[in-house]
Amino acid sequence: MFEIVERQELAQGTIISNWIKAPKIAAKAKPGQFVILRANEKGERIPLTMADTDPEKGLINIIYMVIGKSTALFKTLQVGDSFLDVIGPLGAATHLEKVGKVICVGGGTGIAVLHPITRGLKDMGNHVFSVIGARSKELLIMEDRMKAVSDELMICTDDGTYGHKGFVTDKLKETLEKHKDIGLAVCIGPVPMMRACCNVTKEYNVHTLVSLNPIMVDGTGMCGCCRVRVGGQMKFACVDGPEFDGHQVDFDELNLRLRSYLPEEKVSYDQFKAAQGHQCTCGS
Amino acid sequence: MTEEVKAPKKEKIPRQKMPEQKPEVRRHNFDEVPLGYTPELAMKEAERCIQCKDPRCIPGCPVEVDIPGFIKLIKEGDFEGAIRKLWEKNALPAVCGRVCPQEVQCEGLCVIGKKDQPVAVGNLEKFAADYQRLHGRDVLPPKAAPTGKKVAVVGSGPAGLTVAGDLILKGHDVHIFEALHGPGGVLLYGIPEFRLPKAIVAAECNYLEKLGCTIEVNAVIGRSETVDELLERFDAVFLGVGAGLPMFLSIPGEHYIGVYSSNEYLTRSNLMKAYDFPNYDTPIVRGKNVATFGGGNVAMDSARTALRLGADHSYIIYRRSLEEMPARKEEIHHAEEEGVEFMFLTAPVRFLGTEDGFLTGVECLRMELGEPDASGRRRPVTIPGSEFVVEIDTAVISIGSNANPLLTKSTPGLVLNKWGNIVADPKTGKTMKPRVWAGGDIVTGAATVILAAGAGRIASNSIHDFLTYGW
C-alpha cells in the first residue's frame, strides 16, 4: 500500500497533486520517468510521469488532471488513504547534458512532467528559458516551482487573464528568434501543443524532446498498447520512451490511438458519477 | 502360472472422459471448460496404469514427476499421498495438470497408448491438485533445515515458481520479484480463466508463501532495482522474466483502434478482468468480428476469449495449414467446438480503417505450401492476385514474442544471443554472469509452461549445488 501524505487541489479542483510514500521508487527515480498507479483491486493501471521526488523522505509527487473514472477515483483519495499499487520508476530517464541555452515549454499538466527535467537541465549548468501556459490564470499550475528552476520564466494564457495572451508557441518563437544559440527544446503538454511547438522548433532547427502519454497497460514493454510511430518506426513509449525526438513523432497516430476507448471511458465515468452523486465542477 | 489355468482376462477399462462444459454454453462464459474428475472417475482411470517397472512416462516429463507413483496412490484412494508425491517434483501440479502438452510428453510415451488411449496423466494430476485444494488437510511437504543462503527469483511465472518451490524445500531463503501487481506471470496475465482459473494460480502462489517464500509484486527488476544490486543482497539470482516483447505483423494499419497484440488482449481480459467491464475499470474492444493472426496456443486462447467477449465471428487467420499449426490438438479441438472459424493458407497484407481510426477490415492474400523451410515446415508462398478482404472490427496479433530488453539491457555481464535471449548452459541454467542463472522463455524464446518449469528445475539443482558445495 502506498500512502498519500500530502494532497492539494490545483486549478479549481481539476488538477490534483499527491505526495505518496514510495521510498524504493523515490530512491531510484530520475527526471522523465513515470510510475503506474492503481487505486484498488478493480482499478485500471494509470501511468503518470513524476513531477518531483524527495528521496530523503521517501516520497514521490504526482500531478494529474481529473478526466475520467480512474482519475476521479484517484481524486477521492485523501491524506492517509493509499494507492493499492505504485509501480516504478518506469521508462527511460531524460538524457541531461550541458547544451548551453535551453528552452522548456509546458502546457496544462505537462508542466508537472516538465518540472524535474527543467531542474535537471538547470543543475547541469544550462541557461534555462521556460514557457508555461494554460487556458486561463486559475488553471495554471506550478508557477513558483518552475520559477525556482528557470533563469527566465514566461507565462501564457489563452484568454489573457495572466501573462502573455496567446499560446506558448508565441513565446517559444519569440525566444528562439532572440536567442539563436538555443540548442535544445523540451516541450510537454497536450498533443496539439506539442505538435505546434515542434512545428516552431523545426523552423529554427532546434532539437526537441517531447514526452508522450499513450494508453498503457503493463508499462514494461510486454503488451505493445503504447506503440507510437517515431521516425517511421514502431516504438513502445513505456520502454523506448516516454521521451522522443519531437520532430520524428507521428502525432496524428498518437492522437488517434488516445481516442481508443472514448465510448467505454464515458460509460465508466457516468456510472462512477452516478454512484458518487454528481459533485464535479463541470457545470452540468 | 501354467498355460492351462490362465488368469481370466481383465476387463479393459476405457480412458475415462473428462466431463466438460458444453461448447454452446461455455463459449459465452469464462468458467473453466473441463469440470474435473470425480474421485470415482479418477480412481477408475488410475486403475488403467499398469505400473511399469521401467516407466517411459517419467523421462517424458520435464520435471520428472513420479507418475506411476502418484497414480498408484490415487488408485488406492490416498489422495493426500498423491499430492505429496507430486509436490516432490512439481510445485505447480494444478497448473501443469491443465496446461502441459501431455500428448507429446508423459502421455505420448505411455505404453498403454500404443494400442489404446494412454493413461490420462494430466487429468489425474489436475484431480490430485484440485482435491487437495478443495478438500485436503492443510499439509505441506517437509522442509530441510535453514541454510542461511538467500536466493532472488526474478519473475513469478512457471520457471520462477518452480525454482522457488524447489529451493525453499531445500532450506534456502527465497524472495520472488514480480513486475506486475499480482504473481503468476503468464499464468496470470496470459492463460485465460477458462483454461486456468486465476484462483488456482493464486492458490499455487499461496502454497509457496506458506512454505516460506516471500513474493514481492510491483518490483520491476532492471528499473526498480538492478540485478547487480540484488547480487549484493542475495547469494544467487535466477532470471525467469519471460519473453514478453510482442511481435507485430509490420503491415500498414497496425495503429488502428481495435488492433491488439495477443499480450495486450489477454492481459486486459485476464489480468485486468476487462471481460467484466465496467464492473472492473479496464476496457477492451468487444468486437463482433474478430480475427486472430497466428496458430499457437496463445492464438487459440485469444480467439476463444473473443467469443466469450461476445464476438459473432472469431476467425483464426493462419498462413500455413492445419498440419503445421503449433497449437496443441486439444486447444484447436476446443476452439473448433466453440465455433472459432479457421482460415488457413491466408496471410494479412494490410489493415483497413475509418478516417477516425477504427478498424474495419483486413486485406489478405491466399497462400500455397512450397518447399520446406528451416523449421522443416513447408514454406507458405503467396498466390499473386488472390487478394480479398475480411471485414473485422478487432484484430489480435499472436505471432510470438521477442526477448524483452528491459532487464537484460540493465545487467552488464549477461551474454545475449542475436535475438536478445540470455545465453545459459542448458545443463545448469548458468549464465555467463557469476551467481546468475536463467531459464524459461527469456532463454529459449516463447515456449510452454512446462518447459519453463523444467528449465527452472535444472537451474534450481545447479543453484542448490552452488549454495551447498560452491560449484
JSON list of C-alpha atoms in Angstrom, two decimals, chain A residues 2 12 17 46 50 55 113 123 147 202-203 232 235 255:
[
{"chain": "A", "resi": 2, "resn": "PHE", "atom": "CA", "xyz": [1.25, 3.46, -0.89]},
{"chain": "A", "resi": 12, "resn": "GLN", "atom": "CA", "xyz": [-10.05, 24.84, -9.14]},
{"chain": "A", "resi": 17, "resn": "SER", "atom": "CA", "xyz": [-1.22, 16.93, -6.55]},
{"chain": "A", "resi": 46, "resn": "ILE", "atom": "CA", "xyz": [-2.72, 4.53, -14.88]},
{"chain": "A", "resi": 50, "resn": "MET", "atom": "CA", "xyz": [6.53, 12.02, -11.69]},
{"chain": "A", "resi": 55, "resn": "PRO", "atom": "CA", "xyz": [14.40, 10.57, -1.78]},
{"chain": "A", "resi": 113, "resn": "VAL", "atom": "CA", "xyz": [6.24, 16.41, -16.22]},
{"chain": "A", "resi": 123, "resn": "ASP", "atom": "CA", "xyz": [21.51, 21.70, -12.45]},
{"chain": "A", "resi": 147, "resn": "LYS", "atom": "CA", "xyz": [10.32, 29.84, -11.49]},
{"chain": "A", "resi": 202, "resn": "LYS", "atom": "CA", "xyz": [11.66, 22.71, -36.75]},
{"chain": "A", "resi": 203, "resn": "GLU", "atom": "CA", "xyz": [11.79, 26.14, -38.40]},
{"chain": "A", "resi": 232, "resn": "GLY", "atom": "CA", "xyz": [8.65, 5.74, -39.31]},
{"chain": "A", "resi": 235, "resn": "LYS", "atom": "CA", "xyz": [8.41, 2.30, -30.66]},
{"chain": "A", "resi": 255, "resn": "ASN", "atom": "CA", "xyz": [-3.89, 11.35, -31.21]}
]
